[in-house]
JSON list of C-alpha atoms in Angstrom, two decimals:
[
{"chain": "I", "resi": 19, "resn": "UNK", "atom": "CA", "xyz": [-9.52, 22.82, 11.68]},
{"chain": "I", "resi": 20, "resn": "UNK", "atom": "CA", "xyz": [-6.22, 22.91, 10.32]},
{"chain": "I", "resi": 21, "resn": "UNK", "atom": "CA", "xyz": [-3.39, 24.81, 12.59]},
{"chain": "I", "resi": 22, "resn": "UNK", "atom": "CA", "xyz": [-1.35, 25.28, 9.80]},
{"chain": "I", "resi": 23, "resn": "UNK", "atom": "CA", "xyz": [-1.28, 27.60, 6.48]},
{"chain": "I", "resi": 24, "resn": "UNK", "atom": "CA", "xyz": [1.65, 27.07, 4.24]},
{"chain": "I", "resi": 25, "resn": "UNK", "atom": "CA", "xyz": [2.01, 30.39, 1.88]},
{"chain": "I", "resi": 26, "resn": "UNK", "atom": "CA", "xyz": [2.26, 30.41, -1.34]},
{"chain": "I", "resi": 27, "resn": "UNK", "atom": "CA", "xyz": [-0.17, 27.42, -1.83]},
{"chain": "I", "resi": 28, "resn": "UNK", "atom": "CA", "xyz": [1.78, 26.69, -5.54]},
{"chain": "I", "resi": 29, "resn": "UNK", "atom": "CA", "xyz": [4.71, 27.76, -6.54]},
{"chain": "I", "resi": 30, "resn": "UNK", "atom": "CA", "xyz": [7.18, 27.20, -10.12]},
{"chain": "I", "resi": 31, "resn": "UNK", "atom": "CA", "xyz": [10.64, 27.41, -10.54]},
{"chain": "I", "resi": 32, "resn": "UNK", "atom": "CA", "xyz": [13.69, 27.05, -12.49]},
{"chain": "I", "resi": 33, "resn": "UNK", "atom": "CA", "xyz": [15.97, 23.86, -11.73]},
{"chain": "I", "resi": 34, "resn": "UNK", "atom": "CA", "xyz": [18.89, 25.27, -9.51]},
{"chain": "I", "resi": 35, "resn": "UNK", "atom": "CA", "xyz": [16.35, 27.98, -8.19]},
{"chain": "I", "resi": 36, "resn": "UNK", "atom": "CA", "xyz": [16.39, 28.17, -3.97]},
{"chain": "I", "resi": 37, "resn": "UNK", "atom": "CA", "xyz": [12.53, 28.05, -3.05]},
{"chain": "I", "resi": 38, "resn": "UNK", "atom": "CA", "xyz": [11.07, 29.20, 0.04]},
{"chain": "I", "resi": 39, "resn": "UNK", "atom": "CA", "xyz": [8.03, 27.97, 1.51]},
{"chain": "I", "resi": 40, "resn": "UNK", "atom": "CA", "xyz": [6.59, 29.76, 4.61]},
{"chain": "I", "resi": 41, "resn": "UNK", "atom": "CA", "xyz": [3.94, 28.20, 7.65]},
{"chain": "I", "resi": 42, "resn": "UNK", "atom": "CA", "xyz": [1.92, 30.37, 10.20]},
{"chain": "I", "resi": 43, "resn": "UNK", "atom": "CA", "xyz": [0.19, 28.85, 12.93]},
{"chain": "I", "resi": 44, "resn": "UNK", "atom": "CA", "xyz": [-1.93, 30.07, 15.76]},
{"chain": "I", "resi": 45, "resn": "UNK", "atom": "CA", "xyz": [-1.50, 28.33, 18.84]},
{"chain": "I", "resi": 46, "resn": "UNK", "atom": "CA", "xyz": [1.77, 28.15, 20.66]},
{"chain": "I", "resi": 47, "resn": "UNK", "atom": "CA", "xyz": [3.36, 24.44, 19.79]},
{"chain": "I", "resi": 48, "resn": "UNK", "atom": "CA", "xyz": [6.43, 21.87, 21.14]},
{"chain": "I", "resi": 49, "resn": "UNK", "atom": "CA", "xyz": [7.47, 21.68, 17.59]},
{"chain": "I", "resi": 50, "resn": "UNK", "atom": "CA", "xyz": [6.87, 21.49, 13.73]},
{"chain": "I", "resi": 51, "resn": "UNK", "atom": "CA", "xyz": [7.96, 19.28, 11.43]},
{"chain": "I", "resi": 52, "resn": "UNK", "atom": "CA", "xyz": [8.32, 19.53, 7.46]},
{"chain": "I", "resi": 53, "resn": "UNK", "atom": "CA", "xyz": [7.09, 16.57, 5.32]},
{"chain": "I", "resi": 54, "resn": "UNK", "atom": "CA", "xyz": [7.04, 16.19, 1.75]},
{"chain": "I", "resi": 55, "resn": "UNK", "atom": "CA", "xyz": [4.78, 13.99, -0.30]},
{"chain": "I", "resi": 56, "resn": "UNK", "atom": "CA", "xyz": [5.23, 13.06, -3.51]},
{"chain": "I", "resi": 57, "resn": "UNK", "atom": "CA", "xyz": [1.66, 12.20, -5.78]},
{"chain": "I", "resi": 58, "resn": "UNK", "atom": "CA", "xyz": [-0.82, 11.50, -2.87]},
{"chain": "I", "resi": 59, "resn": "UNK", "atom": "CA", "xyz": [1.44, 9.30, -1.31]},
{"chain": "I", "resi": 60, "resn": "UNK", "atom": "CA", "xyz": [3.08, 8.77, 1.79]},
{"chain": "I", "resi": 61, "resn": "UNK", "atom": "CA", "xyz": [4.69, 11.73, 4.02]},
{"chain": "I", "resi": 62, "resn": "UNK", "atom": "CA", "xyz": [8.36, 11.76, 3.89]},
{"chain": "I", "resi": 63, "resn": "UNK", "atom": "CA", "xyz": [10.10, 13.17, 6.90]},
{"chain": "I", "resi": 64, "resn": "UNK", "atom": "CA", "xyz": [12.17, 16.07, 6.25]},
{"chain": "I", "resi": 65, "resn": "UNK", "atom": "CA", "xyz": [13.48, 17.64, 9.62]},
{"chain": "I", "resi": 66, "resn": "UNK", "atom": "CA", "xyz": [12.19, 18.63, 12.93]},
{"chain": "I", "resi": 67, "resn": "UNK", "atom": "CA", "xyz": [12.17, 22.13, 15.00]},
{"chain": "I", "resi": 68, "resn": "UNK", "atom": "CA", "xyz": [11.45, 22.03, 18.24]},
{"chain": "I", "resi": 69, "resn": "UNK", "atom": "CA", "xyz": [10.21, 25.45, 20.02]},
{"chain": "I", "resi": 70, "resn": "UNK", "atom": "CA", "xyz": [13.05, 26.35, 21.97]},
{"chain": "I", "resi": 71, "resn": "UNK", "atom": "CA", "xyz": [15.50, 25.76, 18.26]},
{"chain": "I", "resi": 72, "resn": "UNK", "atom": "CA", "xyz": [15.84, 29.16, 15.92]},
{"chain": "I", "resi": 73, "resn": "UNK", "atom": "CA", "xyz": [16.89, 27.06, 12.58]},
{"chain": "I", "resi": 74, "resn": "UNK", "atom": "CA", "xyz": [18.43, 24.29, 11.69]},
{"chain": "I", "resi": 75, "resn": "UNK", "atom": "CA", "xyz": [20.05, 22.40, 8.58]},
{"chain": "I", "resi": 76, "resn": "UNK", "atom": "CA", "xyz": [19.85, 19.52, 6.66]},
{"chain": "I", "resi": 77, "resn": "UNK", "atom": "CA", "xyz": [21.58, 19.05, 3.40]},
{"chain": "I", "resi": 78, "resn": "UNK", "atom": "CA", "xyz": [20.01, 21.82, 0.92]},
{"chain": "I", "resi": 79, "resn": "UNK", "atom": "CA", "xyz": [17.13, 22.36, 3.45]},
{"chain": "I", "resi": 80, "resn": "UNK", "atom": "CA", "xyz": [17.21, 25.32, 6.15]},
{"chain": "I", "resi": 81, "resn": "UNK", "atom": "CA", "xyz": [14.21, 25.71, 8.18]},
{"chain": "I", "resi": 82, "resn": "UNK", "atom": "CA", "xyz": [13.50, 28.72, 10.78]},
{"chain": "I", "resi": 83, "resn": "UNK", "atom": "CA", "xyz": [11.27, 29.15, 13.57]},
{"chain": "I", "resi": 84, "resn": "UNK", "atom": "CA", "xyz": [9.95, 32.19, 14.74]},
{"chain": "I", "resi": 85, "resn": "UNK", "atom": "CA", "xyz": [7.81, 31.32, 17.87]},
{"chain": "I", "resi": 86, "resn": "UNK", "atom": "CA", "xyz": [6.79, 35.67, 18.67]},
{"chain": "I", "resi": 87, "resn": "UNK", "atom": "CA", "xyz": [5.66, 35.19, 15.09]},
{"chain": "I", "resi": 88, "resn": "UNK", "atom": "CA", "xyz": [4.16, 31.94, 14.77]},
{"chain": "I", "resi": 89, "resn": "UNK", "atom": "CA", "xyz": [5.88, 30.98, 11.75]},
{"chain": "I", "resi": 90, "resn": "UNK", "atom": "CA", "xyz": [8.32, 28.94, 10.47]},
{"chain": "I", "resi": 91, "resn": "UNK", "atom": "CA", "xyz": [10.07, 28.56, 6.87]},
{"chain": "I", "resi": 92, "resn": "UNK", "atom": "CA", "xyz": [11.50, 26.19, 4.65]},
{"chain": "I", "resi": 93, "resn": "UNK", "atom": "CA", "xyz": [14.32, 26.60, 2.29]},
{"chain": "I", "resi": 94, "resn": "UNK", "atom": "CA", "xyz": [15.59, 24.73, -0.46]},
{"chain": "I", "resi": 95, "resn": "UNK", "atom": "CA", "xyz": [18.56, 25.51, -2.17]},
{"chain": "I", "resi": 96, "resn": "UNK", "atom": "CA", "xyz": [20.10, 24.15, -5.51]},
{"chain": "I", "resi": 97, "resn": "UNK", "atom": "CA", "xyz": [16.52, 23.21, -6.63]},
{"chain": "I", "resi": 98, "resn": "UNK", "atom": "CA", "xyz": [16.11, 19.67, -8.58]},
{"chain": "I", "resi": 99, "resn": "UNK", "atom": "CA", "xyz": [13.65, 18.46, -10.75]},
{"chain": "I", "resi": 100, "resn": "UNK", "atom": "CA", "xyz": [13.17, 15.86, -7.97]},
{"chain": "I", "resi": 101, "resn": "UNK", "atom": "CA", "xyz": [11.70, 17.90, -5.23]},
{"chain": "I", "resi": 102, "resn": "UNK", "atom": "CA", "xyz": [8.87, 18.95, -7.38]},
{"chain": "I", "resi": 103, "resn": "UNK", "atom": "CA", "xyz": [6.35, 17.54, -4.72]},
{"chain": "I", "resi": 104, "resn": "UNK", "atom": "CA", "xyz": [3.98, 18.83, -1.92]},
{"chain": "I", "resi": 105, "resn": "UNK", "atom": "CA", "xyz": [5.55, 20.34, 1.41]},
{"chain": "I", "resi": 106, "resn": "UNK", "atom": "CA", "xyz": [2.98, 20.20, 4.47]},
{"chain": "I", "resi": 107, "resn": "UNK", "atom": "CA", "xyz": [4.17, 22.44, 7.77]},
{"chain": "I", "resi": 108, "resn": "UNK", "atom": "CA", "xyz": [2.69, 20.34, 10.61]},
{"chain": "I", "resi": 109, "resn": "UNK", "atom": "CA", "xyz": [2.63, 21.80, 14.60]},
{"chain": "I", "resi": 110, "resn": "UNK", "atom": "CA", "xyz": [3.08, 19.59, 17.36]},
{"chain": "I", "resi": 111, "resn": "UNK", "atom": "CA", "xyz": [0.86, 20.93, 20.89]},
{"chain": "I", "resi": 112, "resn": "UNK", "atom": "CA", "xyz": [0.09, 18.19, 22.13]},
{"chain": "I", "resi": 113, "resn": "UNK", "atom": "CA", "xyz": [0.86, 18.30, 25.83]},
{"chain": "I", "resi": 114, "resn": "UNK", "atom": "CA", "xyz": [0.67, 14.75, 27.06]},
{"chain": "I", "resi": 115, "resn": "UNK", "atom": "CA", "xyz": [1.65, 12.33, 25.02]},
{"chain": "I", "resi": 116, "resn": "UNK", "atom": "CA", "xyz": [2.96, 14.48, 21.76]},
{"chain": "I", "resi": 117, "resn": "UNK", "atom": "CA", "xyz": [2.71, 13.84, 17.96]},
{"chain": "I", "resi": 118, "resn": "UNK", "atom": "CA", "xyz": [-0.89, 14.87, 17.16]},
{"chain": "I", "resi": 119, "resn": "UNK", "atom": "CA", "xyz": [-0.05, 16.71, 14.22]},
{"chain": "I", "resi": 120, "resn": "UNK", "atom": "CA", "xyz": [-1.91, 19.45, 12.69]},
{"chain": "I", "resi": 121, "resn": "UNK", "atom": "CA", "xyz": [-0.85, 20.06, 8.85]},
{"chain": "I", "resi": 122, "resn": "UNK", "atom": "CA", "xyz": [-1.54, 23.05, 6.61]},
{"chain": "I", "resi": 123, "resn": "UNK", "atom": "CA", "xyz": [-3.06, 22.44, 3.23]},
{"chain": "I", "resi": 124, "resn": "UNK", "atom": "CA", "xyz": [0.49, 22.21, 1.54]},
{"chain": "I", "resi": 125, "resn": "UNK", "atom": "CA", "xyz": [2.79, 23.88, -0.94]},
{"chain": "I", "resi": 126, "resn": "UNK", "atom": "CA", "xyz": [2.88, 22.54, -3.92]},
{"chain": "I", "resi": 127, "resn": "UNK", "atom": "CA", "xyz": [6.70, 22.80, -5.98]},
{"chain": "I", "resi": 128, "resn": "UNK", "atom": "CA", "xyz": [7.14, 22.43, -8.98]},
{"chain": "I", "resi": 129, "resn": "UNK", "atom": "CA", "xyz": [10.17, 22.62, -10.61]},
{"chain": "I", "resi": 130, "resn": "UNK", "atom": "CA", "xyz": [11.33, 23.12, -14.35]},
{"chain": "I", "resi": 131, "resn": "UNK", "atom": "CA", "xyz": [14.28, 20.99, -16.20]},
{"chain": "C", "resi": 25, "resn": "UNK", "atom": "CA", "xyz": [15.16, -0.98, 8.97]},
{"chain": "C", "resi": 26, "resn": "UNK", "atom": "CA", "xyz": [11.97, -1.37, 7.44]},
{"chain": "C", "resi": 27, "resn": "UNK", "atom": "CA", "xyz": [10.16, 2.04, 7.84]},
{"chain": "C", "resi": 28, "resn": "UNK", "atom": "CA", "xyz": [6.60, 2.15, 8.63]},
{"chain": "C", "resi": 29, "resn": "UNK", "atom": "CA", "xyz": [4.33, -0.14, 6.71]},
{"chain": "C", "resi": 30, "resn": "UNK", "atom": "CA", "xyz": [0.62, -0.42, 5.62]},
{"chain": "C", "resi": 31, "resn": "UNK", "atom": "CA", "xyz": [-1.42, -2.44, 3.98]},
{"chain": "C", "resi": 32, "resn": "UNK", "atom": "CA", "xyz": [-3.04, -2.77, 1.69]},
{"chain": "C", "resi": 33, "resn": "UNK", "atom": "CA", "xyz": [-1.87, -0.60, -0.40]},
{"chain": "C", "resi": 34, "resn": "UNK", "atom": "CA", "xyz": [-5.74, 0.09, -2.33]},
{"chain": "C", "resi": 35, "resn": "UNK", "atom": "CA", "xyz": [-8.93, -0.70, -1.21]},
{"chain": "C", "resi": 36, "resn": "UNK", "atom": "CA", "xyz": [-12.47, -0.43, -3.12]},
{"chain": "C", "resi": 37, "resn": "UNK", "atom": "CA", "xyz": [-15.54, -0.67, -0.68]},
{"chain": "C", "resi": 38, "resn": "UNK", "atom": "CA", "xyz": [-19.43, 0.04, -1.18]},
{"chain": "C", "resi": 39, "resn": "UNK", "atom": "CA", "xyz": [-20.98, 2.68, 0.89]},
{"chain": "C", "resi": 40, "resn": "UNK", "atom": "CA", "xyz": [-22.35, 0.67, 4.02]},
{"chain": "C", "resi": 41, "resn": "UNK", "atom": "CA", "xyz": [-19.53, -1.93, 4.73]},
{"chain": "C", "resi": 42, "resn": "UNK", "atom": "CA", "xyz": [-16.57, -1.73, 7.15]},
{"chain": "C", "resi": 43, "resn": "UNK", "atom": "CA", "xyz": [-13.09, -1.79, 6.19]},
{"chain": "C", "resi": 44, "resn": "UNK", "atom": "CA", "xyz": [-9.88, -2.34, 8.48]},
{"chain": "C", "resi": 45, "resn": "UNK", "atom": "CA", "xyz": [-6.60, -1.26, 7.32]},
{"chain": "C", "resi": 46, "resn": "UNK", "atom": "CA", "xyz": [-3.10, -2.45, 8.92]},
{"chain": "C", "resi": 47, "resn": "UNK", "atom": "CA", "xyz": [0.15, -0.33, 9.96]},
{"chain": "C", "resi": 48, "resn": "UNK", "atom": "CA", "xyz": [3.33, -1.89, 11.19]},
{"chain": "C", "resi": 49, "resn": "UNK", "atom": "CA", "xyz": [5.50, 0.78, 12.83]},
{"chain": "C", "resi": 50, "resn": "UNK", "atom": "CA", "xyz": [9.11, 1.51, 12.24]},
{"chain": "C", "resi": 51, "resn": "UNK", "atom": "CA", "xyz": [11.50, -0.75, 14.24]},
{"chain": "C", "resi": 52, "resn": "UNK", "atom": "CA", "xyz": [11.79, 0.27, 17.64]},
{"chain": "C", "resi": 53, "resn": "UNK", "atom": "CA", "xyz": [8.46, 2.79, 17.53]},
{"chain": "C", "resi": 54, "resn": "UNK", "atom": "CA", "xyz": [5.83, 2.11, 20.21]},
{"chain": "C", "resi": 55, "resn": "UNK", "atom": "CA", "xyz": [3.60, 4.99, 19.40]},
{"chain": "C", "resi": 56, "resn": "UNK", "atom": "CA", "xyz": [0.78, 5.05, 16.87]},
{"chain": "C", "resi": 57, "resn": "UNK", "atom": "CA", "xyz": [-1.02, 7.39, 15.14]},
{"chain": "C", "resi": 58, "resn": "UNK", "atom": "CA", "xyz": [-3.84, 7.57, 12.17]},
{"chain": "C", "resi": 59, "resn": "UNK", "atom": "CA", "xyz": [-4.90, 10.73, 9.66]},
{"chain": "C", "resi": 60, "resn": "UNK", "atom": "CA", "xyz": [-7.31, 10.66, 7.02]},
{"chain": "C", "resi": 61, "resn": "UNK", "atom": "CA", "xyz": [-6.07, 13.04, 3.78]},
{"chain": "C", "resi": 62, "resn": "UNK", "atom": "CA", "xyz": [-8.58, 14.14, 1.14]},
{"chain": "C", "resi": 63, "resn": "UNK", "atom": "CA", "xyz": [-8.08, 14.52, -1.84]},
{"chain": "C", "resi": 64, "resn": "UNK", "atom": "CA", "xyz": [-6.27, 18.26, -2.09]},
{"chain": "C", "resi": 65, "resn": "UNK", "atom": "CA", "xyz": [-5.56, 19.14, 1.56]},
{"chain": "C", "resi": 66, "resn": "UNK", "atom": "CA", "xyz": [-3.24, 18.36, 4.37]},
{"chain": "C", "resi": 67, "resn": "UNK", "atom": "CA", "xyz": [-3.72, 14.76, 6.46]},
{"chain": "C", "resi": 68, "resn": "UNK", "atom": "CA", "xyz": [-5.98, 14.99, 9.37]},
{"chain": "C", "resi": 69, "resn": "UNK", "atom": "CA", "xyz": [-5.64, 13.23, 12.98]},
{"chain": "C", "resi": 70, "resn": "UNK", "atom": "CA", "xyz": [-8.11, 10.81, 13.49]},
{"chain": "C", "resi": 71, "resn": "UNK", "atom": "CA", "xyz": [-6.41, 8.73, 16.25]},
{"chain": "C", "resi": 72, "resn": "UNK", "atom": "CA", "xyz": [-2.91, 7.82, 18.89]},
{"chain": "C", "resi": 73, "resn": "UNK", "atom": "CA", "xyz": [-2.23, 4.23, 20.38]},
{"chain": "C", "resi": 74, "resn": "UNK", "atom": "CA", "xyz": [0.15, 3.82, 23.00]},
{"chain": "C", "resi": 75, "resn": "UNK", "atom": "CA", "xyz": [0.59, 0.70, 25.09]},
{"chain": "C", "resi": 76, "resn": "UNK", "atom": "CA", "xyz": [-2.84, -0.65, 23.45]},
{"chain": "C", "resi": 77, "resn": "UNK", "atom": "CA", "xyz": [-4.56, 2.17, 24.50]},
{"chain": "C", "resi": 78, "resn": "UNK", "atom": "CA", "xyz": [-6.22, 5.04, 22.42]},
{"chain": "C", "resi": 79, "resn": "UNK", "atom": "CA", "xyz": [-4.67, 8.31, 24.13]},
{"chain": "C", "resi": 80, "resn": "UNK", "atom": "CA", "xyz": [-5.68, 10.83, 21.83]},
{"chain": "C", "resi": 81, "resn": "UNK", "atom": "CA", "xyz": [-8.70, 11.70, 19.37]},
{"chain": "C", "resi": 82, "resn": "UNK", "atom": "CA", "xyz": [-9.21, 13.78, 16.71]},
{"chain": "C", "resi": 83, "resn": "UNK", "atom": "CA", "xyz": [-13.09, 14.89, 15.57]},
{"chain": "C", "resi": 84, "resn": "UNK", "atom": "CA", "xyz": [-14.27, 11.96, 14.03]},
{"chain": "C", "resi": 85, "resn": "UNK", "atom": "CA", "xyz": [-16.82, 10.21, 14.84]},
{"chain": "C", "resi": 86, "resn": "UNK", "atom": "CA", "xyz": [-17.75, 6.65, 16.71]},
{"chain": "C", "resi": 87, "resn": "UNK", "atom": "CA", "xyz": [-17.65, 4.83, 13.06]},
{"chain": "C", "resi": 88, "resn": "UNK", "atom": "CA", "xyz": [-13.68, 5.45, 13.68]},
{"chain": "C", "resi": 89, "resn": "UNK", "atom": "CA", "xyz": [-11.86, 2.96, 15.71]},
{"chain": "C", "resi": 90, "resn": "UNK", "atom": "CA", "xyz": [-9.32, 1.47, 16.00]},
{"chain": "C", "resi": 91, "resn": "UNK", "atom": "CA", "xyz": [-6.71, -1.12, 17.62]},
{"chain": "C", "resi": 92, "resn": "UNK", "atom": "CA", "xyz": [-3.31, -1.81, 19.14]},
{"chain": "C", "resi": 93, "resn": "UNK", "atom": "CA", "xyz": [-1.67, -4.83, 19.60]},
{"chain": "C", "resi": 94, "resn": "UNK", "atom": "CA", "xyz": [1.41, -5.90, 21.78]},
{"chain": "C", "resi": 95, "resn": "UNK", "atom": "CA", "xyz": [3.85, -6.01, 19.55]},
{"chain": "C", "resi": 96, "resn": "UNK", "atom": "CA", "xyz": [2.42, -2.07, 18.43]},
{"chain": "C", "resi": 97, "resn": "UNK", "atom": "CA", "xyz": [1.28, -2.80, 15.04]},
{"chain": "C", "resi": 98, "resn": "UNK", "atom": "CA", "xyz": [-2.25, -1.71, 14.42]},
{"chain": "C", "resi": 99, "resn": "UNK", "atom": "CA", "xyz": [-5.62, -1.55, 12.98]},
{"chain": "C", "resi": 100, "resn": "UNK", "atom": "CA", "xyz": [-7.77, 1.55, 12.04]},
{"chain": "C", "resi": 101, "resn": "UNK", "atom": "CA", "xyz": [-11.63, 0.07, 11.61]},
{"chain": "C", "resi": 102, "resn": "UNK", "atom": "CA", "xyz": [-14.72, 2.70, 9.42]},
{"chain": "C", "resi": 103, "resn": "UNK", "atom": "CA", "xyz": [-17.76, 1.26, 10.31]},
{"chain": "C", "resi": 104, "resn": "UNK", "atom": "CA", "xyz": [-20.99, 2.34, 7.76]},
{"chain": "C", "resi": 105, "resn": "UNK", "atom": "CA", "xyz": [-18.49, 3.27, 5.44]},
{"chain": "C", "resi": 106, "resn": "UNK", "atom": "CA", "xyz": [-20.15, 6.93, 3.63]},
{"chain": "C", "resi": 107, "resn": "UNK", "atom": "CA", "xyz": [-18.46, 8.42, 0.07]},
{"chain": "C", "resi": 108, "resn": "UNK", "atom": "CA", "xyz": [-17.03, 10.84, 2.17]},
{"chain": "C", "resi": 109, "resn": "UNK", "atom": "CA", "xyz": [-14.65, 8.72, 3.87]},
{"chain": "C", "resi": 110, "resn": "UNK", "atom": "CA", "xyz": [-12.84, 7.83, 0.43]},
{"chain": "C", "resi": 111, "resn": "UNK", "atom": "CA", "xyz": [-9.10, 9.38, 1.02]},
{"chain": "C", "resi": 112, "resn": "UNK", "atom": "CA", "xyz": [-5.93, 8.22, 1.71]},
{"chain": "C", "resi": 113, "resn": "UNK", "atom": "CA", "xyz": [-5.42, 7.14, 5.23]},
{"chain": "C", "resi": 114, "resn": "UNK", "atom": "CA", "xyz": [-1.91, 7.51, 6.30]},
{"chain": "C", "resi": 115, "resn": "UNK", "atom": "CA", "xyz": [-0.01, 5.98, 9.62]},
{"chain": "C", "resi": 116, "resn": "UNK", "atom": "CA", "xyz": [2.32, 7.42, 11.71]},
{"chain": "C", "resi": 117, "resn": "UNK", "atom": "CA", "xyz": [4.72, 5.97, 14.38]},
{"chain": "C", "resi": 118, "resn": "UNK", "atom": "CA", "xyz": [7.16, 7.81, 16.74]},
{"chain": "C", "resi": 119, "resn": "UNK", "atom": "CA", "xyz": [8.63, 6.83, 19.92]},
{"chain": "C", "resi": 120, "resn": "UNK", "atom": "CA", "xyz": [8.19, 9.03, 22.65]},
{"chain": "C", "resi": 121, "resn": "UNK", "atom": "CA", "xyz": [7.38, 12.90, 22.90]},
{"chain": "C", "resi": 122, "resn": "UNK", "atom": "CA", "xyz": [8.78, 15.88, 20.57]},
{"chain": "C", "resi": 123, "resn": "UNK", "atom": "CA", "xyz": [10.53, 13.26, 18.36]},
{"chain": "C", "resi": 124, "resn": "UNK", "atom": "CA", "xyz": [10.07, 12.78, 14.64]},
{"chain": "C", "resi": 125, "resn": "UNK", "atom": "CA", "xyz": [6.59, 10.87, 13.10]},
{"chain": "C", "resi": 126, "resn": "UNK", "atom": "CA", "xyz": [7.07, 8.64, 10.07]},
{"chain": "C", "resi": 127, "resn": "UNK", "atom": "CA", "xyz": [4.75, 7.97, 8.25]},
{"chain": "C", "resi": 128, "resn": "UNK", "atom": "CA", "xyz": [4.06, 4.86, 5.53]},
{"chain": "C", "resi": 129, "resn": "UNK", "atom": "CA", "xyz": [2.71, 5.24, 2.03]},
{"chain": "C", "resi": 130, "resn": "UNK", "atom": "CA", "xyz": [-1.03, 4.97, 2.71]},
{"chain": "C", "resi": 131, "resn": "UNK", "atom": "CA", "xyz": [-3.80, 3.10, 1.93]},
{"chain": "C", "resi": 132, "resn": "UNK", "atom": "CA", "xyz": [-5.89, 5.03, -0.72]},
{"chain": "C", "resi": 133, "resn": "UNK", "atom": "CA", "xyz": [-9.63, 3.82, 0.39]},
{"chain": "C", "resi": 134, "resn": "UNK", "atom": "CA", "xyz": [-12.25, 4.31, -2.50]},
{"chain": "C", "resi": 135, "resn": "UNK", "atom": "CA", "xyz": [-15.77, 4.47, -1.34]},
{"chain": "C", "resi": 136, "resn": "UNK", "atom": "CA", "xyz": [-18.53, 3.97, -4.20]}
]
C-alpha cells in the first residue's frame, strides 16, 4: 500500500515558471524525503525534512511540511527543461531501524522550453 | 566517492527461473534496502538489511530473499519468477535512522 499521494499527477509548465507539487500522507512520520526520477532510472535524493521542521531550502527547491495536515509541498523555482522528471515523496514512519520508505505514485513534471 | 551501484543494469529471465541482483552501498553506509518499482508506480519496500540481518520487511512473499555481506554489500534473490515480477529493482543505502536514503540506478528485470 502507498501512504503518500502526490498531487497533481502530471504538471506541464513553461521554462522559467515555478512548479509546485503536493504530497499527503496518512500516519505520523519521522521524516519525509523528496526524490526525482528521470525516465525510469534511479531515484535522485532532493531533500529530507524531519517531522519537527516546517521548511527547508536547497538551491531552487523549497519544501514545506505541515504535520497537522499530514501534507508536504515541493516548490521548484525558475524551472528548467532539465527539471523534466517524475517527482516522488516518501515518508519514513518506522520506529526502530528507519528508512522503510513509503512512496506515493509520483508527479510527472514536464518543463517546456 | 562512489554512490550506490547496482548490477546488472538489465536482465531477462524466463518464468520459473531464479535471479540474483547485487548492490554496493554508498561509502560509509551500513544499511541496505531493496525496492520494487512497477511501471507507472512508486517504489515499494521489499526488505532492509543491517548488520547482515533482515531488519524490516514489506509485503512480499518468501520467494524474495536477501543477504548482506560483511562489507555491507547486498544481494536480492527472487525464486520461481512470475511475469508480475517484471519491474525496476532499486537498492538504497543509508547510515542511521532519520537520515537520507540514496538510491542506485536500478536493475530492470524482465520476466518472459
